[in-house]
Every structure is written in C-alpha cells, then in structure tokens.
GROMACS .gro file of C-alpha atoms in nm:
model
  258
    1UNK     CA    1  16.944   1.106   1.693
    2UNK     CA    2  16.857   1.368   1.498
    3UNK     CA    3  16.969   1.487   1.130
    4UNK     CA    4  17.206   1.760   1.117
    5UNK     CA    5  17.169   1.959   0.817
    6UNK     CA    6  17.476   2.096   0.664
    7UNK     CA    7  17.411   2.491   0.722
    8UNK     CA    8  17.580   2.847   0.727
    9UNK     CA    9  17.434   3.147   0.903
   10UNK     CA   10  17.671   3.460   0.837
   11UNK     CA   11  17.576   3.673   1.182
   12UNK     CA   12  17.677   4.001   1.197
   13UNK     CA   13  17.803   4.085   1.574
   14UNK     CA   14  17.798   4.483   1.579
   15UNK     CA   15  18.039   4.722   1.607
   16UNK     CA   16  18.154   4.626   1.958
   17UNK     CA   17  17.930   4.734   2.239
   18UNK     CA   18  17.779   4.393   2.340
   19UNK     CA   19  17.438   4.530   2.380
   20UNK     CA   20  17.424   4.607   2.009
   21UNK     CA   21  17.379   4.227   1.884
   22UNK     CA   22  17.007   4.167   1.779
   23UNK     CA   23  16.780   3.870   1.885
   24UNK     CA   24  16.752   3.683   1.596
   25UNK     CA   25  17.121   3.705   1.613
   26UNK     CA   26  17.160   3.558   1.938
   27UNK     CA   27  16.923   3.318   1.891
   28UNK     CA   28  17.099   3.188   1.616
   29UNK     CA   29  17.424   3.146   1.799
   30UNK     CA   30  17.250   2.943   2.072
   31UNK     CA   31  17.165   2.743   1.815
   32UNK     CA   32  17.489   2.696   1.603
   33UNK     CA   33  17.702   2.311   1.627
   34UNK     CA   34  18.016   2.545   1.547
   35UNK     CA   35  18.110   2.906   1.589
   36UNK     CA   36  18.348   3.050   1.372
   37UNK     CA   37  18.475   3.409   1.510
   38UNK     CA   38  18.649   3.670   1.378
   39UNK     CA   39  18.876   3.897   1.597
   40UNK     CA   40  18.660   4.225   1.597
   41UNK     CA   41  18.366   4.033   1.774
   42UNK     CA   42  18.265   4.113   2.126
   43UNK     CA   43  18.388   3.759   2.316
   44UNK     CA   44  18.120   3.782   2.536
   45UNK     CA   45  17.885   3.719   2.256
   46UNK     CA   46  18.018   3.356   2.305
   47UNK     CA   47  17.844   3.315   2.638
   48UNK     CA   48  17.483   3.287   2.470
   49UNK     CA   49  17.648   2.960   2.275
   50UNK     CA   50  17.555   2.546   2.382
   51UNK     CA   51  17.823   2.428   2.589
   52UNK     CA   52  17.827   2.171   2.341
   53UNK     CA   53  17.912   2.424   2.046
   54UNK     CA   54  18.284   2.417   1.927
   55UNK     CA   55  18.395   2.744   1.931
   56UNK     CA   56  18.697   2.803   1.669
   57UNK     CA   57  18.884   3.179   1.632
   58UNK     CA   58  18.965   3.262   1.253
   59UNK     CA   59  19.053   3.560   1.384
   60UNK     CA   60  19.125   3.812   1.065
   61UNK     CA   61  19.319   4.192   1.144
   62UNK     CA   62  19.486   4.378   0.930
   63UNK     CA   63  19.862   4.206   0.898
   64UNK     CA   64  19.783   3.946   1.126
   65UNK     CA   65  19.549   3.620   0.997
   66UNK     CA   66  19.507   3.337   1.220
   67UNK     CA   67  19.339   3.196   0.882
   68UNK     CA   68  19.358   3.293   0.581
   69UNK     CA   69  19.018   3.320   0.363
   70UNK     CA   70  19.050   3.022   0.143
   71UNK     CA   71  19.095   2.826   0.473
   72UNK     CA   72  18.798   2.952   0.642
   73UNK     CA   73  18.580   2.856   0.355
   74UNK     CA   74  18.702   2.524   0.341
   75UNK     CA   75  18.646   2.526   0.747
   76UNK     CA   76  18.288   2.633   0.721
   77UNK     CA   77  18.236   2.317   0.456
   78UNK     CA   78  18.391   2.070   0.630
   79UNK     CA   79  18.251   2.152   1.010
   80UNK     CA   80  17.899   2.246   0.819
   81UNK     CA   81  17.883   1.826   0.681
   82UNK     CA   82  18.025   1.684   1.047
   83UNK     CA   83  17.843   1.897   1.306
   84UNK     CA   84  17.529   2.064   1.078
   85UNK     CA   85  17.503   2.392   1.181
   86UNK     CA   86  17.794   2.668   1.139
   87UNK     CA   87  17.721   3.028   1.261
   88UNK     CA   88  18.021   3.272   1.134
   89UNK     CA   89  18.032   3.539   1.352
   90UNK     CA   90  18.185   3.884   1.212
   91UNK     CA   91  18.197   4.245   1.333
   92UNK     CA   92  17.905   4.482   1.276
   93UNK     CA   93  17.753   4.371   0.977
   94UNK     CA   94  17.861   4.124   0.733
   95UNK     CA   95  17.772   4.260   0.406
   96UNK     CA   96  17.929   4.537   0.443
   97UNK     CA   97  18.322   4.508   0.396
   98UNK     CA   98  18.270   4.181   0.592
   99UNK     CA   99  18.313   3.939   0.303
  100UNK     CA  100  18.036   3.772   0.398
  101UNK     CA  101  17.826   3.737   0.024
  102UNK     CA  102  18.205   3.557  -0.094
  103UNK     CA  103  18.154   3.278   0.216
  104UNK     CA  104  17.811   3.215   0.121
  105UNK     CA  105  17.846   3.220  -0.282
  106UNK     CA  106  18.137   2.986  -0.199
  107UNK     CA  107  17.957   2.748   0.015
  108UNK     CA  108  17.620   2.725  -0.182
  109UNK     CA  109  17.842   2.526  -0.466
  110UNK     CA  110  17.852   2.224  -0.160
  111UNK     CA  111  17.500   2.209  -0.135
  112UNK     CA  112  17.459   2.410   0.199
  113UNK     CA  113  17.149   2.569   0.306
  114UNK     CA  114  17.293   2.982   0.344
  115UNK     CA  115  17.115   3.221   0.583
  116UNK     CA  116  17.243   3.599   0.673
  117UNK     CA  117  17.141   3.800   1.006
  118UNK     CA  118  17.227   4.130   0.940
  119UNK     CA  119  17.430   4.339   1.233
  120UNK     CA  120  17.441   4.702   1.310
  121UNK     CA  121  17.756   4.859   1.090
  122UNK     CA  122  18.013   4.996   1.292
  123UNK     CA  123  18.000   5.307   0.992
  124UNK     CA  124  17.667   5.419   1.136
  125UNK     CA  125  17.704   5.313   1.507
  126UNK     CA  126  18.027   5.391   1.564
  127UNK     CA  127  17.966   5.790   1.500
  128UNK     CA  128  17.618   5.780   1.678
  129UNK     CA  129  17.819   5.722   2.005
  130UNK     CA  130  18.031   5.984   1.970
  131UNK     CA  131  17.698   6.228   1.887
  132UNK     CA  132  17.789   6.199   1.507
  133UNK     CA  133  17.486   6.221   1.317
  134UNK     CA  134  17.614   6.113   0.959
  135UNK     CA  135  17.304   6.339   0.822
  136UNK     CA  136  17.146   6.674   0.917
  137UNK     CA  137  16.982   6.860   0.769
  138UNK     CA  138  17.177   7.198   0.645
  139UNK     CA  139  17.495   6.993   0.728
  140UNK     CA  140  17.506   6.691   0.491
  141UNK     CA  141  17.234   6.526   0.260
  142UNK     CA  142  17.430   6.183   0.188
  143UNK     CA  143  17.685   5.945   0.346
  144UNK     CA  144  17.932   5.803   0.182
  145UNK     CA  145  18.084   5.434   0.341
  146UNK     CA  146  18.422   5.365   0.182
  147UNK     CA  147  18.732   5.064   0.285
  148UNK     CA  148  19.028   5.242   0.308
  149UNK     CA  149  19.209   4.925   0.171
  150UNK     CA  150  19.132   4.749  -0.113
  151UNK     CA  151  19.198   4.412  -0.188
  152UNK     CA  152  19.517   4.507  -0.375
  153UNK     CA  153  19.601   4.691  -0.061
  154UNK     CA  154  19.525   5.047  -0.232
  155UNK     CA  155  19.313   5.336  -0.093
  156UNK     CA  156  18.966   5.317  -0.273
  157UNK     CA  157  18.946   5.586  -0.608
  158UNK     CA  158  18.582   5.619  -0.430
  159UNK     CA  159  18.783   5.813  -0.166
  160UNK     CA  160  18.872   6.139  -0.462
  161UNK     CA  161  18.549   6.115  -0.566
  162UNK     CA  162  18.372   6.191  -0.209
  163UNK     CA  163  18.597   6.480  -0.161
  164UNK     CA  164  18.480   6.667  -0.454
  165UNK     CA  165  18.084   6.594  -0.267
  166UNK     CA  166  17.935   6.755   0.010
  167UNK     CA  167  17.827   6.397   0.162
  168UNK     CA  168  17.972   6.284   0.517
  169UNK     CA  169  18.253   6.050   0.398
  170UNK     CA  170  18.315   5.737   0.640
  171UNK     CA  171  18.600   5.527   0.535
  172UNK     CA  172  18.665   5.182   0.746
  173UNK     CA  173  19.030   5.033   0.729
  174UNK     CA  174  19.168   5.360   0.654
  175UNK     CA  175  19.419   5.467   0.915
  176UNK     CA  176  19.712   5.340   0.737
  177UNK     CA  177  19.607   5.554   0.425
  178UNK     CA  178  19.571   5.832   0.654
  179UNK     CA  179  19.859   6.076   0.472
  180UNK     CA  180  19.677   6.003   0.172
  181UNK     CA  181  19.310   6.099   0.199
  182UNK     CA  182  19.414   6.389   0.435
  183UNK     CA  183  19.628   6.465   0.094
  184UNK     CA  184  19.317   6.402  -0.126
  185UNK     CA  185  19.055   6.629   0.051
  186UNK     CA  186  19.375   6.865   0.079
  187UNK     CA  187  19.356   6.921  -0.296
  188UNK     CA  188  19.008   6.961  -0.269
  189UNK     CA  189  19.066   7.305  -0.077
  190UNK     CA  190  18.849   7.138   0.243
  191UNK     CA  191  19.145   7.198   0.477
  192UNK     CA  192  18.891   7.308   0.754
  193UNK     CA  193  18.657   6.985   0.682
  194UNK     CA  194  18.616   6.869   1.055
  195UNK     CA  195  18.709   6.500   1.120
  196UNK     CA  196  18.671   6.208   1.372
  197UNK     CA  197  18.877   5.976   1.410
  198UNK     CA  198  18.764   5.685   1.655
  199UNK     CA  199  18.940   5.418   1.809
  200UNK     CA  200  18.735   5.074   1.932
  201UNK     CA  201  18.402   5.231   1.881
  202UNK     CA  202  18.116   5.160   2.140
  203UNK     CA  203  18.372   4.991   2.353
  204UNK     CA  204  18.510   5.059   2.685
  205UNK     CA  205  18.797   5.149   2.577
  206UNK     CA  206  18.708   5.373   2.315
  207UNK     CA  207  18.893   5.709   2.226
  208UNK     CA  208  18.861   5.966   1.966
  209UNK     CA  209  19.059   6.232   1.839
  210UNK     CA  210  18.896   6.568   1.678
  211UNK     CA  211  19.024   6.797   1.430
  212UNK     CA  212  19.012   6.888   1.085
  213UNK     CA  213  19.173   6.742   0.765
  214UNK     CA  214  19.478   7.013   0.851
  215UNK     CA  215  19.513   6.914   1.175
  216UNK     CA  216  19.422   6.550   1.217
  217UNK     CA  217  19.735   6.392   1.178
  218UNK     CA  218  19.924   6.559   1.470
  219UNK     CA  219  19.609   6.469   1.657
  220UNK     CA  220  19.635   6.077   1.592
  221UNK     CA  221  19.981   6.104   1.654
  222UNK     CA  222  19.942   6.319   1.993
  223UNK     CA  223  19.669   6.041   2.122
  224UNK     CA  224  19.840   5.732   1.914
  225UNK     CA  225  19.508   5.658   1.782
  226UNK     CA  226  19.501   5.304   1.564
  227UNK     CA  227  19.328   5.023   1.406
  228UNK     CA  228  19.057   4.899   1.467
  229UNK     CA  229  18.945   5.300   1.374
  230UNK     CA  230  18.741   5.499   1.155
  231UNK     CA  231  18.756   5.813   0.994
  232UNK     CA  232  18.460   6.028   0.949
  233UNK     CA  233  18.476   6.342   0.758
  234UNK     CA  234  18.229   6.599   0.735
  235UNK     CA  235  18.038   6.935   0.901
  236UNK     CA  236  17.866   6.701   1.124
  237UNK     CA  237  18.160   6.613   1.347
  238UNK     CA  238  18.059   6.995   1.495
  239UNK     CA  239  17.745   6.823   1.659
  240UNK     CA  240  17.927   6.590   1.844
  241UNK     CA  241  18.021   6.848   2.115
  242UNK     CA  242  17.625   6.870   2.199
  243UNK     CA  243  17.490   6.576   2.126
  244UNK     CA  244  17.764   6.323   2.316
  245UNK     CA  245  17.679   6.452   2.679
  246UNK     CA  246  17.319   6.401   2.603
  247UNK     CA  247  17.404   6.074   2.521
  248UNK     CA  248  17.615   6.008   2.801
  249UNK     CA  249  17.370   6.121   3.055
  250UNK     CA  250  17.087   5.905   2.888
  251UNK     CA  251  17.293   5.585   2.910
  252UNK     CA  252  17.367   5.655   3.267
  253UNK     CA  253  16.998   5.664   3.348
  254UNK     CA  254  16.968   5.306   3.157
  255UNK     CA  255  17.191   5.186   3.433
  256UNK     CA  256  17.001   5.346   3.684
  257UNK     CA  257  16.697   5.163   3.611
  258UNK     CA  258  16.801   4.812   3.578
   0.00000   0.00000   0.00000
C-alpha cells in the first residue's frame, strides 16, 4: 500500500464557466483523496475526481455557512492525516478574497506539505464576457479590485478612495453595500460614471444590468439582480455594447467546430 502524505492543494475553480478551470487544476483534482468545495464552484468540476475521492460541500455564501471557517480548517487537517491528499476547491481564484493564504498558514503549523493552483478571478473574467475591458487605453489606466464586505461586515474605506481615481473600480461582495458606494462616487460628482452590474458571471444563467451610478439602483431593482454579483464602475462599461456581440459570435463558431 502506498504512503499517503498529509497534503493541501488550494485550487482555484474560476469564475463559473466550466471551461475556465486550468489543467494543472484539473489534474490536481483527479488526483485529490478528498475534495473540499465551496458553493460558488462549477459542480461539474467534480466529474474529473477518482470515484474513490470523498467529496465533502463546505459550502460558504454570504448569510448562509454550511461550515464555518474554523471548522473547515480543522476538516482539511484531519481528512489531510487519514486520506493524504486534500484539494480545496474555491471560486475563481483563491488568493484573491478567497481566504485561501489563512487555510494554508493555518495548516503548515500541522506539518502539511501546502501547494496553490491559481484560478482565473471572476474580477477580470467576469467583465471580459460581458465585452468589459477593465483597461483601454484613453478610458482607464488602472483597475482597482475591492470586497465590498469586510470582515467586520463594513464596505472597504478602499471603496472612497477609488472614487476620487480615474481607475476602473471592481468591487466583489458588494451588492448589499450597493446604496452606499452609489452614495460614495455620488459625492464624488461621477453621477454619469457608467456601471455593470453582473449576476452569475460566465454562467448560463448570467444577467447584467447597465446604467450609471444615478441610475443603477432602479436598474437592479427593475431586473432583481443579486449575489453572487459584481459591480464594475468605470468609462469602459461603454465598450461593452461593441465588443459583447463579437464575443458572442466567436463563441458560437467554437461550437461549430467541435
């Protein structure tokens, strides 16, 4: 029989699309004893595990925690020293708002061996689908990528600070704190500011509302537009209107071919 080394690989899983996981990614889940998964994750991610992998949901949304964090660590320990090799799966990339550097500080202290496959961020992805290019030239020079919800359950200060820029801003977890960064970039005169906000990005189901910061909360409300979301705000939500069919008709030629 052969040794099973106690072992963590944090895998980010993208921003939804199923298509968007990379190989070393999927190779590492074929590989993985035990799958820990959060609730963003595309399931059928799951179909490239052993049939002999034990597949557990942790599955983490805003208000709703099937575990909390101190119990997934202590998860990730304990299935790591019975079964050797844990893969935690999280959405789109799990250094970024994905709490993925706390699992792996916390488990080095036990001795395991810690590896990280990055995933594409649903921050950048999730506007390139809609035809959002987060920087053009004579539109934006910068990106900003804010949570919309710290962990005191506050909007970030980082969010007053990006108003008063000319970068893109992107915030992630932000729809609750909608009324207050529309009120933010409000006081920042940047009424007309376009905005995107997008609803299960890359997905099937996916839906987006358009506006600007005057106008973009009657638009959420008109199309009931929720977590899991993101706002992007910024002159390059005007490009969206030319680039999407492009992209549209491109992915429909993909199909074509296969």
């Amino acid at each position: 029989m052969s040794l099973k080394i106690p072992m963590l690989t944090v895998v980010g899983a993208g921003p939804g699309d199923v298509d968007l996981i990379t190989l070393k990614a999927i190779k590492a889940i074929k590989s993985a004893n035990v799958i820990l998964y959060d609730a963003l994750i595309n399931e059928d991610l799951l179909e490239y595990a052993s049939k002999e992998a034990e597949l557990i949901f942790v599955g983490k949304r805003k208000g709703c925690y099937a575990f909390q964090q101190e119990q997934i660590n202590s998860l990730i320990v304990s299935k790591a020293r019975e079964k050797g090799h844990v893969v935690r799966l999280k959405g789109g990339d799990p250094f970024i708002f994905g709490r993925g550097a706390e699992e792996i500080d916390y488990v080095r202290q036990f001795g395991l061996e810690t590896y990280v496959v990055p995933g594409i961020s649903s921050s950048m992805a999730v506007p390139a689908y809609q035809g959002i290019p987060l920087t053009k030239r004579g539109a934006s020079e910068s990106f900003w990528v804010i949570t919309g919800t710290t962990k005191k359950h506050q909007l970030s200060g980082d969010v007053a600070l990006a108003a008063k820029s000319t970068a893109t801003v992107v915030i992630l977890m932000g729809m609750s704190k909608l009324d207050e960064i529309v009120a933010i970039f409000s006081e920042e005169n940047k009424q007309d500011v376009a905005v995107a906000v997008i609803q299960n990005g890359t997905r099937d189901n996916e839906n987006v509302g358009i506006g600007t910061i005057a106008s973009i909360k009657s638009i959420v409300e008109e199309k009931q537009l929720s977590n899991p979301a993101i706002i992007v705000i910024g002159d390059v939500v005007k490009e969206r209107a030319v680039l999407s069919s492009i992209f549209k008709e491109v992915e429909g030629n993909y199909d074509e071919r296969e």
